[in-house]
Every structure is written in structure tokens, then in C-alpha cells.
Coordinates of C-alpha atoms and ligand atoms in Angstrom, one line a residue:
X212 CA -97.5 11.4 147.6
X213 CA -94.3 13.6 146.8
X214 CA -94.9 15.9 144.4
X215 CA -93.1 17.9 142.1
X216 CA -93.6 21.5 143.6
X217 CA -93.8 22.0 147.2
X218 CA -97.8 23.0 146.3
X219 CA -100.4 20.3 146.5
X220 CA -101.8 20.5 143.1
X221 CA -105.2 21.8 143.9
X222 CA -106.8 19.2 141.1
X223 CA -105.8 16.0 143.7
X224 CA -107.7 17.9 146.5
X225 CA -111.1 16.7 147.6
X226 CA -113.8 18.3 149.2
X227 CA -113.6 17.1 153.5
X228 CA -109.6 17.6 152.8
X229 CA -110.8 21.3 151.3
X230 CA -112.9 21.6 154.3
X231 CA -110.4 20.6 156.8
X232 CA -108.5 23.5 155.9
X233 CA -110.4 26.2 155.8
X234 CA -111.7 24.8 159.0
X235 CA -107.8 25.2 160.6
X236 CA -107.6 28.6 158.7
X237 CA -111.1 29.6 160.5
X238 CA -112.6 30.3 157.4
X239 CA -116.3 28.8 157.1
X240 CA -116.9 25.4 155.5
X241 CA -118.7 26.8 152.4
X242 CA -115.7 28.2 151.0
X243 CA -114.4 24.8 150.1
X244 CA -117.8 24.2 148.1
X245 CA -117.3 27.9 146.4
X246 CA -113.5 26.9 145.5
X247 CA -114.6 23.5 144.0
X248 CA -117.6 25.1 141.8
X249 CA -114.9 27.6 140.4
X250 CA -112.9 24.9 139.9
X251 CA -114.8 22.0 137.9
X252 CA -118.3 24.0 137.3
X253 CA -116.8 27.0 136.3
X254 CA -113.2 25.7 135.5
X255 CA -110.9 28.3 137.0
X256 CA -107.5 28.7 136.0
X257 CA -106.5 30.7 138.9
X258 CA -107.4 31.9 141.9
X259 CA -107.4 35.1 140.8
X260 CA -110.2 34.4 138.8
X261 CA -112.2 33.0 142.0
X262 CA -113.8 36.4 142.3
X263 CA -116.4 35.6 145.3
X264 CA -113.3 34.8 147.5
X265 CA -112.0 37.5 149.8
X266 CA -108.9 38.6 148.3
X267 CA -106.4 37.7 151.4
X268 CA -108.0 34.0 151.0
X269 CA -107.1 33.8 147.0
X270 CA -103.7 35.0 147.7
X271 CA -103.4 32.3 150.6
X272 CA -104.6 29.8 148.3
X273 CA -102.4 31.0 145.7
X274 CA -99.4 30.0 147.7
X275 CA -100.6 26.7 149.4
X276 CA -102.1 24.6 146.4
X277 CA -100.6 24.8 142.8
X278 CA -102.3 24.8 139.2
X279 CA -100.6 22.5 136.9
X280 CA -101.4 23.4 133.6
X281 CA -99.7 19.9 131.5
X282 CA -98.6 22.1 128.2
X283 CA -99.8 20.5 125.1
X284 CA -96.4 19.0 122.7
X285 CA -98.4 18.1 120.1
X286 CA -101.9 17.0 118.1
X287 CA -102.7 14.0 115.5
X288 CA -106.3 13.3 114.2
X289 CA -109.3 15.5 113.5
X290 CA -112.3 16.4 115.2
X291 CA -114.6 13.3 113.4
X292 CA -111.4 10.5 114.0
X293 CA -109.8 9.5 117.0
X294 CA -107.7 12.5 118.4
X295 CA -104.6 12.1 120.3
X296 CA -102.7 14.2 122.6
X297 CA -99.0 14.4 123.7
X298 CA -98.9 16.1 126.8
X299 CA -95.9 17.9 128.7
X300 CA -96.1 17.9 132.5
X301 CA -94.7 19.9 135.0
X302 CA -91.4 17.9 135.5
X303 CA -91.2 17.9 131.5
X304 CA -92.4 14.2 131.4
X305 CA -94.4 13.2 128.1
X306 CA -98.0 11.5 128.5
X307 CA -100.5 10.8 126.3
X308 CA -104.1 11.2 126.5
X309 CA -107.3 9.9 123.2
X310 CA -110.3 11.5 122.8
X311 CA -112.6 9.6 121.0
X312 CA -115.6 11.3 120.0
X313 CA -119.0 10.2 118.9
X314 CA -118.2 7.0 116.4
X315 CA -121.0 5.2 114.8
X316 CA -118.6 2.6 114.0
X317 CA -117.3 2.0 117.7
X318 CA -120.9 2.3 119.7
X319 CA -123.5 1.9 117.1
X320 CA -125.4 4.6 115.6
X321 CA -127.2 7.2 117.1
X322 CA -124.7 7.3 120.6
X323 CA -123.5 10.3 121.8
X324 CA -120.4 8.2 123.8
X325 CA -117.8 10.4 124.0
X326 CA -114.8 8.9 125.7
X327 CA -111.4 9.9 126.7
X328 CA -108.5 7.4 127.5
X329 CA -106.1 8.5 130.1
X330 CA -102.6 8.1 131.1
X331 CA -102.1 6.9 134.7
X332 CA -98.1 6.5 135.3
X333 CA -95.1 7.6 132.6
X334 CA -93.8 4.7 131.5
X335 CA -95.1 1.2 132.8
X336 CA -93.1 -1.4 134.7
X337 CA -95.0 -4.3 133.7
X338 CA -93.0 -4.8 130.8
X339 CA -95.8 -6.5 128.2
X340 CA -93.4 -7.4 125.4
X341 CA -95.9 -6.2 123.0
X342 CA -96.6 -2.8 124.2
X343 CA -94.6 0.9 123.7
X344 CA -95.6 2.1 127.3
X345 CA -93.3 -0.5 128.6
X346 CA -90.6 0.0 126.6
X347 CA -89.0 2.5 127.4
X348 CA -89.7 1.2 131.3
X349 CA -91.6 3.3 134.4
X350 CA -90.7 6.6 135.5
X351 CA -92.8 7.7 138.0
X352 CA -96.8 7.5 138.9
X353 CA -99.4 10.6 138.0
X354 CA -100.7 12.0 140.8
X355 CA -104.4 12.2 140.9
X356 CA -104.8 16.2 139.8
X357 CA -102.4 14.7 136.6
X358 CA -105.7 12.3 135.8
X359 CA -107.9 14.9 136.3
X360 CA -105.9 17.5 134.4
X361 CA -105.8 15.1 131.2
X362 CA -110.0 15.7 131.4
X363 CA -110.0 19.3 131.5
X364 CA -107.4 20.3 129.2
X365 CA -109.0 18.0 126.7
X366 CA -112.5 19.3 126.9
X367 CA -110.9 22.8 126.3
X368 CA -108.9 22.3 123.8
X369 CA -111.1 20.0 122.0
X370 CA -114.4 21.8 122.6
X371 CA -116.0 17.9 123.4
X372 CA -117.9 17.1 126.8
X373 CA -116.5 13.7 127.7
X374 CA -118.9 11.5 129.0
X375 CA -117.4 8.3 129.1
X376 CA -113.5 7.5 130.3
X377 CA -111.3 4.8 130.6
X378 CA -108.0 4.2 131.6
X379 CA -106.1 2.9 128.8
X380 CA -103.4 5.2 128.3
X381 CA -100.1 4.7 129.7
X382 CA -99.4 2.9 132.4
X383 CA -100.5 0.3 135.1
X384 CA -103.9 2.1 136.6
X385 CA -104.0 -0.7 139.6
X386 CA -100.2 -0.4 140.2
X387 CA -100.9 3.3 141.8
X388 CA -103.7 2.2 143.0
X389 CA -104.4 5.5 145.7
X390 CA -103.8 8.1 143.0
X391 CA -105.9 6.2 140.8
X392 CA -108.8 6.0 143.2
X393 CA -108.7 9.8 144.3
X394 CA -109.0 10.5 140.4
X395 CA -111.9 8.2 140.6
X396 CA -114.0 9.7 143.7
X397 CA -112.9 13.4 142.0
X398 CA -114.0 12.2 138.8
X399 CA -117.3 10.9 140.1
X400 CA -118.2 13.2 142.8
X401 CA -121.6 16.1 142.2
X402 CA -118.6 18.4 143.3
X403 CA -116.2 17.5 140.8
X404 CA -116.8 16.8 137.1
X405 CA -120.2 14.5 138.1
X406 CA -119.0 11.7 136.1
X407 CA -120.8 8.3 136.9
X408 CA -119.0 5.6 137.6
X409 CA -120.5 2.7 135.5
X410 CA -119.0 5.5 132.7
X411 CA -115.6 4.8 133.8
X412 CA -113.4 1.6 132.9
X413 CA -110.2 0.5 134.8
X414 CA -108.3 -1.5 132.4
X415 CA -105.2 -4.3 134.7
X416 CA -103.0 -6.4 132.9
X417 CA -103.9 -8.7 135.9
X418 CA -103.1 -7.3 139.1
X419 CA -105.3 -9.7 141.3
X420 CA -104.9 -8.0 144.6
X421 CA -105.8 -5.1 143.2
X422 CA -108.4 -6.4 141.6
X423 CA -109.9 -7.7 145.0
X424 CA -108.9 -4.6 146.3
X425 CA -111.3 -2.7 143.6
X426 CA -114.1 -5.4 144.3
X427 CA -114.0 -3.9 148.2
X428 CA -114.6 -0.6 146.9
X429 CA -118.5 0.7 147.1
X430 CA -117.9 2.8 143.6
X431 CA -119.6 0.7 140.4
X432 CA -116.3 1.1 138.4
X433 CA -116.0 -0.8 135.1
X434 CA -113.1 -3.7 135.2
X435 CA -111.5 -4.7 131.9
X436 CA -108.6 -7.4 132.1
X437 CA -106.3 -7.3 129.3
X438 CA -105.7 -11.2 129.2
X439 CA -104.4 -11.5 125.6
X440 CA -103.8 -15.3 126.4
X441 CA -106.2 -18.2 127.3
X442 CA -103.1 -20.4 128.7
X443 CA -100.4 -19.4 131.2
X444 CA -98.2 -20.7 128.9
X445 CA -99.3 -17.9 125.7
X446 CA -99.8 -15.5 128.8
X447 CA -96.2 -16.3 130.5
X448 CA -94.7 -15.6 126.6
X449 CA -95.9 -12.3 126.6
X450 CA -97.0 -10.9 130.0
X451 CA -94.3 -11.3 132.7
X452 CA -97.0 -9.8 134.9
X453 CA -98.6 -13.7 134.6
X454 CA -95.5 -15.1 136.4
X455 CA -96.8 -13.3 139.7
X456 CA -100.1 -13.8 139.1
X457 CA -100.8 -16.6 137.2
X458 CA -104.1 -17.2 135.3
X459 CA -106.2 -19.1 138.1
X460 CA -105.2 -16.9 140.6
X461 CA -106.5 -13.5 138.3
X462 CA -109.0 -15.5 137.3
X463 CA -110.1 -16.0 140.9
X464 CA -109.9 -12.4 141.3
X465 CA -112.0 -11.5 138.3
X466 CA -114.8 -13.6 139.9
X467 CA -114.6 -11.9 143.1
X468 CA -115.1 -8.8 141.1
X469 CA -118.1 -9.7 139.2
X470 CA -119.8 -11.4 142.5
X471 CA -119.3 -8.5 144.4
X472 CA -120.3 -5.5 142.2
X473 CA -122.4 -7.5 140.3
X474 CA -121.5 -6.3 136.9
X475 CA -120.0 -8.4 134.0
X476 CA -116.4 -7.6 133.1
X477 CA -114.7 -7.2 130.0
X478 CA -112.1 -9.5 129.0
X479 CA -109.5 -7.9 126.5
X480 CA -107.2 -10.0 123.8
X481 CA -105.3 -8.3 121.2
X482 CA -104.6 -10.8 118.4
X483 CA -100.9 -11.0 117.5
X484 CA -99.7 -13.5 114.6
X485 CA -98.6 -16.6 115.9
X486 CA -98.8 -15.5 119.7
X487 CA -102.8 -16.4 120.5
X488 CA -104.5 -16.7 117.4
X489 CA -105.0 -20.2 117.4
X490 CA -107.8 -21.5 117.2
X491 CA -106.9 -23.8 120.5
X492 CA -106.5 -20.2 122.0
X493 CA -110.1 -19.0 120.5
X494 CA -111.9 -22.1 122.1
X495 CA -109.9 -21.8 125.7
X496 CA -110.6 -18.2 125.7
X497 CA -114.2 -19.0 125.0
X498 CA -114.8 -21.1 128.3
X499 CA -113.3 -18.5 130.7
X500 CA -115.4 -16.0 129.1
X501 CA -118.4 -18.7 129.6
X502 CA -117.2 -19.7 133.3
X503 CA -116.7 -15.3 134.0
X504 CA -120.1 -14.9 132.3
X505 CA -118.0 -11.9 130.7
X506 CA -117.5 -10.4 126.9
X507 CA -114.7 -10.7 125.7
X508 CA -113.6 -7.6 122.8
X509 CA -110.5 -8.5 120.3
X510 CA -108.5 -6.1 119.3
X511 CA -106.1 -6.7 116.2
X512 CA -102.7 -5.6 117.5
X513 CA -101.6 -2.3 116.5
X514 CA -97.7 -2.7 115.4
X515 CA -95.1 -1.1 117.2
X516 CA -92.0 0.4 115.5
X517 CA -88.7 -1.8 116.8
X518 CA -91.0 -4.4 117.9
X519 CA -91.5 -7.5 115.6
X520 CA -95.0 -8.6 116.5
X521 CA -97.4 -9.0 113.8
X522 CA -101.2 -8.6 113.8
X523 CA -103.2 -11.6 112.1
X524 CA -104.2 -11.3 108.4
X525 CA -108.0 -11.0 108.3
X526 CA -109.1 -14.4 107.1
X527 CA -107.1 -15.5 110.6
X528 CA -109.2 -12.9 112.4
X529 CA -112.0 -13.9 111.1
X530 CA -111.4 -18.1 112.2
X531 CA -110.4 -17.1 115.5
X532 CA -113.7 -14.9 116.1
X533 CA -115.6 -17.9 114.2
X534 CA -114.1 -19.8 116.7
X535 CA -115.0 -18.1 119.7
X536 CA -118.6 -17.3 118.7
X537 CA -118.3 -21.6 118.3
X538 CA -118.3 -21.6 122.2
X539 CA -121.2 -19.5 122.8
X540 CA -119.2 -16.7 124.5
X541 CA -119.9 -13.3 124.1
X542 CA -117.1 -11.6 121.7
X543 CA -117.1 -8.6 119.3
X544 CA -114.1 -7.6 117.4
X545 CA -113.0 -3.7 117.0
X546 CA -111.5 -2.7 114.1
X547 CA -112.2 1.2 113.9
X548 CA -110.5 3.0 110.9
X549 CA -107.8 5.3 110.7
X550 CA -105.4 2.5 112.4
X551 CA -102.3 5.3 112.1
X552 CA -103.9 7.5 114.5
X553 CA -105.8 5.0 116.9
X554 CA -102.2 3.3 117.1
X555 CA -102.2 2.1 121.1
X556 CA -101.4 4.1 123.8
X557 CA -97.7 5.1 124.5
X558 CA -97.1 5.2 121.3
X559 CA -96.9 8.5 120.0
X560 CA -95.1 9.7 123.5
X561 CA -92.2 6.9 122.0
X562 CA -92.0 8.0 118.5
X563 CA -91.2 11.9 119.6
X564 CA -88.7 10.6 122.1
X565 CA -87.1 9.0 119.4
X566 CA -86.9 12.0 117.0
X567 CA -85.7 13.8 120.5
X568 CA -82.6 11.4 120.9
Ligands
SAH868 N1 -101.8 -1.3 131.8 C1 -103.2 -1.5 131.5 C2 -103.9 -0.4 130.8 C3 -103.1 0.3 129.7 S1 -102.9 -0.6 128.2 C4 -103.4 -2.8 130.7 O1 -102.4 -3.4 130.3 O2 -104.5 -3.3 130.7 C5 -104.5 -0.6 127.4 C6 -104.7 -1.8 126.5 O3 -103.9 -1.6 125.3 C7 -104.3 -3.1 127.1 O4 -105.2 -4.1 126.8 C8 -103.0 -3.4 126.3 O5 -102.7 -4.7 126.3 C9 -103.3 -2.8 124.9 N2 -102.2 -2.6 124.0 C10 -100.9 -2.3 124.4 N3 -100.2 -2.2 123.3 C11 -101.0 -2.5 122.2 C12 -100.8 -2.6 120.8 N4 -99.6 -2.3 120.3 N5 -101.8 -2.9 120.0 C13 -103.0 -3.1 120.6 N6 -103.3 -3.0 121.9 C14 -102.3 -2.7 122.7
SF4_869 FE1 -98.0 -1.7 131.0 FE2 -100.4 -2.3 130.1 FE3 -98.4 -1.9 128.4 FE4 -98.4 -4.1 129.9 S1 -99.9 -3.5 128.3 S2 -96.6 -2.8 129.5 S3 -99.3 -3.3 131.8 S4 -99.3 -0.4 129.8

């Protein structure tokens, strides 16, 4: 990975890299251990602050690795609603990054799920013709200290501990796949933030390689496929992702991944008028759902400024999910209030570059 500074960004660094060298700089091994407690136990913003360190080793560190700060643009929502935030990094690209805190409505009552939703690239360049991250096309992958620096500047400026995270934001998670997985093992690891993985969710428009790729992987990683079509044909419409990998091929995939981990996966749809919210579509989606064992959560689409796709009216929400329970499959529909903050991912990074331009 290239990155912006000539510093590694200390928040991509794990600890055998950490330990390899301070082993070259003769220092002894515990020092890595001491620099990742200040770090994620103790969140450091500096080395300066690293006050156990011998002050020749801060100042080496100092020029080595760098600490990216992403610089907060701007806020919507409230501390009970979904709260989103437009983040400027260090190359003045615009991300976006939800906190979702405790919501009765979402998890049930009485759960304490806290979950963020993180950008993994700027831009996407999968194209979705439905979706504002592809819009404006890709720009670059995050590096892995970008993932993790979404998680802590969110818990401080929002006061919340996050215990739950997917990656929903913008961006193609599986199409940088490395970074992704670094963030991961830093995310998960007792000397990082300690985060379990069955409390983190990967969500692919349908990368199957990838997907197989994951399935390899020991870590117990949570897959969600945003299929949003039962047919190639609905998929092919809307997904040029589908044209690579068609549906029996990512479908294939999907099985490899529930076999091997042994977990059931999540099946995502968004409901867009006159796209997939047929009832033909209901019934086809409900037999992969039934062949995948998985569940299968529908999502009325969230309109897009410039775009022209519609979401359903609610008695056509309501036939399609009548439908689907009709097959026996597994499928709940989300429809949390406050649908002008909640508005999907990429989003709010398009409407202030439009008020920029
Ligand atoms: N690239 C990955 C993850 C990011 S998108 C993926 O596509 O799965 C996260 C989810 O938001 C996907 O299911 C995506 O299809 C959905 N999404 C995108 N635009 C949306 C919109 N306008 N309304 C509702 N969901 C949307
Ligand atoms: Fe990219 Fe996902 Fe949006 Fe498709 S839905 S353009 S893959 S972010």
C-alpha cells in the first residue's frame, strides 16, 4: 500500500510488524505491546503522550509512523437517531461513517447493540445504478488505519462504545480486500480494540472470489450479500457487478461460505418500484434463501437525489414480504424512522459535493 505521507499510519500497523521493528531498532519486544495499549487501551493521540517510552524512542516513532487524525466536515442526527458523519481525510477526500446507537426498533428491546457502519474505499467502482457511492465513480481505497480511524474518532466524538460494526459505508469492502482484512485482525485482536468477530459484518455486492477468499479465512466474520435481485436478469438491470459474476456462480460462493464457517448468511434486497418487487421476485428470492438456509432482510430503497428510482408504496411492501414469508424463508423488513437521516451510505458525502461545485 502507497500511502499518502511518506509515514506508515501507525493505526494500519499490527503487533509482529510492531515487534519486528523494535527488534531491528534493538529495542525489546515489550515496547510494541506498551505502544499498542497507548494506542487502542488508552487512545493516544501522540507519541508524546506515550509517557512510559524513553524519550529518544517517541521522537523516533514520531518520525517513522504518522497519526492521521480524518477532520470531521460535518454532523446530522442526534444522540437517540441514527448519527452520521462526513469525514475529511488526509488527502482532503470526503467519507462517511453511521453510528447507530441502541434502537429498540432495529434489535428489539432491551439490546445494548451499538453499531457503526464504515467506509471502506472513496467512491465505488461497481457502479450499482441505484446507489450514490457509485456515482460519482472510485477514487482510491482506505487504508486499514482509515477503517480503524472511522472507530475511534467516532467513539470520541460521540461518547458511544461501539460494539457491533459493519461495513456498509462507502465502497466495495471485498474489492480491497488486504486493507479490509488488516482492519479486521486490528479490529478483532486483545491488542487492538478487542472487537469479536461474529460482531462484525462484511457486506459484497457479489464478489465470489472474494467471497471464497473470506470462506478460507480462520476469523468468524459476518457475510451479507446485497443481491437486490432473485434473477440475473433483475440483477443484470441493476448490478453490472452480476455480468462478472453471475448469480449461480455467487451463489456457489455463498454456499462455500456458509459450509465452511458454518454460520448462516444474510441475504440483502432493497425494494425499488418496478425493479424486484414482484411478486415473481418475492417467491424466487424465497427459494435461494431456502436452498442458502439464510435470512434474507428488505430494505425499502432510500431515494437518491438525480436518480429516478422509486421505493414501493407500502401495500406493495407489504405483498412482497407476504410473499416471501409464502415460501417459508426467513425475511424481516427494516423500516427504522427518521428515513432523512438514515438515507444510505454515500449519500450525504454527494450532496456536500454538490453544494461544493
Ligand atoms: N458495496 C457493498 C457495501 C456498501 S453498500 C455492497 O454493495 O454490499 C451497503 C448496502 O446499502 C448495500 O446493500 C447497498 O446495495 C445498499 N444501498 C445502496 N444505496 C442504497 C439506497 N439508496 N437505498 C437503500 N440501500 C442502498
Ligand atoms: Fe458500490 Fe455497494 Fe454502491 Fe454497488 S451498492 S455501487 S457495490 S457501494
Amino acid at each position: 500500500m502507497k500511502y499518502s505521507s511518506a509515514k506508515t499510519p501507525i493505526h494500519s500497523v499490527t503487533l509482529a510488524e510492531l515487534q519486528e521493528r523494535f527488534q531491528e531498532m534493538g529495542q525489546p519486544a515489550y515496547r510494541a505491546k506498551q505502544v499498542l495499549e497507548w494506542l487502542y487501551a488508552k487512545r493516544a493521540g501522540s507519541f508524546a503522550a506515550m509517557s512510559n517510552l524513553p524519550a529518544a524512542l517517541r521522537e523516533h516513532l514520531d518520525a517513522a509512523f504518522g497519526f492521521e487524525v480524518p477532520e470531521l466536515v460535518r454532523k446530522t442526527g442526534s444522540e437517540d437517531t441514527t448519527q452520521k458523519f462526513l469525514f475529511k481525510l488526509a488527502d482532503a477526500s470526503l467519507i462517511e461513517t453511521v453510528l447507530i446507537p441502541a434502537s429498540p426498533a432495529l434489535y428489539g428491546e432491551g439490546s445494548d447493540r451499538r453499531t457503526l457502519c464504515v467506509s471502506s474505499q472513496v467512491g465505488c467502482a461497481y457502479g450499482c445504478k441505484f446507489c450514490a457511492s457509485g456515482l460519482s465513480g472510485f477514487s482510491r481505497h482506505l487504508h486499514a488505519g482509515e477503517i480503524i480511524d472511522q472507530f475511534l474518532r467516532v467513539e470520541d466524538l460521540s461518547g458511544e462504545r461501539v460494539n457491533n460494526i459493519v461495513f456498509m459505508g462507502m465502497g466495495e469492502p471485498l474489492a480491497n480486500f488486504d486493507n479490509f482484512l488488516r482492519a479486521v485482525t486490528i479490529l478483532n485482536a486483545p491488542w487492538g480494540i478487542g472487537l469479536g468477530a461474529r460482531h462484525m459484518t462484511v457486506s459484497t455486492s457479489g464478489l465470489a472470489p472474494q467471497i471464497r477468499a473470506l470462506a478460507a479465512q480462520p476469523l468468524q466474520i459476518r457475510l451479507a450479500v446485497s443481491l437486490h435481485g432473485a434473477t440475473d436478469a433483475v440483477r443484470d438491470q441493476i448490478m453490472p457487478v452480476n455480468r462478472k459474476y453471475p448469480l449461480a456462480e455467487l451463489l456457489d460462493a455463498c454456499d462455500e461460505y456458509c459450509r465452511r464457517k458454518s454460520q448462516r448468511i444474510t441475504l440483502e434486497f432493497i425494494l425499488i418500484e418496478g425493479i424486484n418487487d414482484s411478486l415473481e421476485q418475492a417467491a424466487e428470492m424465497g427459494k435461494i434463501a431456502r436452498r442458502l438456509e439464510a435470512k434474507i432482510n428488505c430494505i425499502p430503497y432510500n431515494p437518491v437525489e438525480g436518480l429516478q428510482w422509486k421505493r414501493p408504496s407500502l401495500r406493495r411492501q407489504e405483498a412482497f414480504m407476504a410473499a416471501l414469508e409464502r415460501t417459508g424463508a426467513d425475511a424481516t423488513i427494516r423500516r427504522e424512522k427518521g428515513g432523512d437521516i438514515d438515507a444510505a451510505c454515500g449519500q450525504l458525502r454527494l450532496q456536500v459535493s454538490r453544494e461544493e461545485n
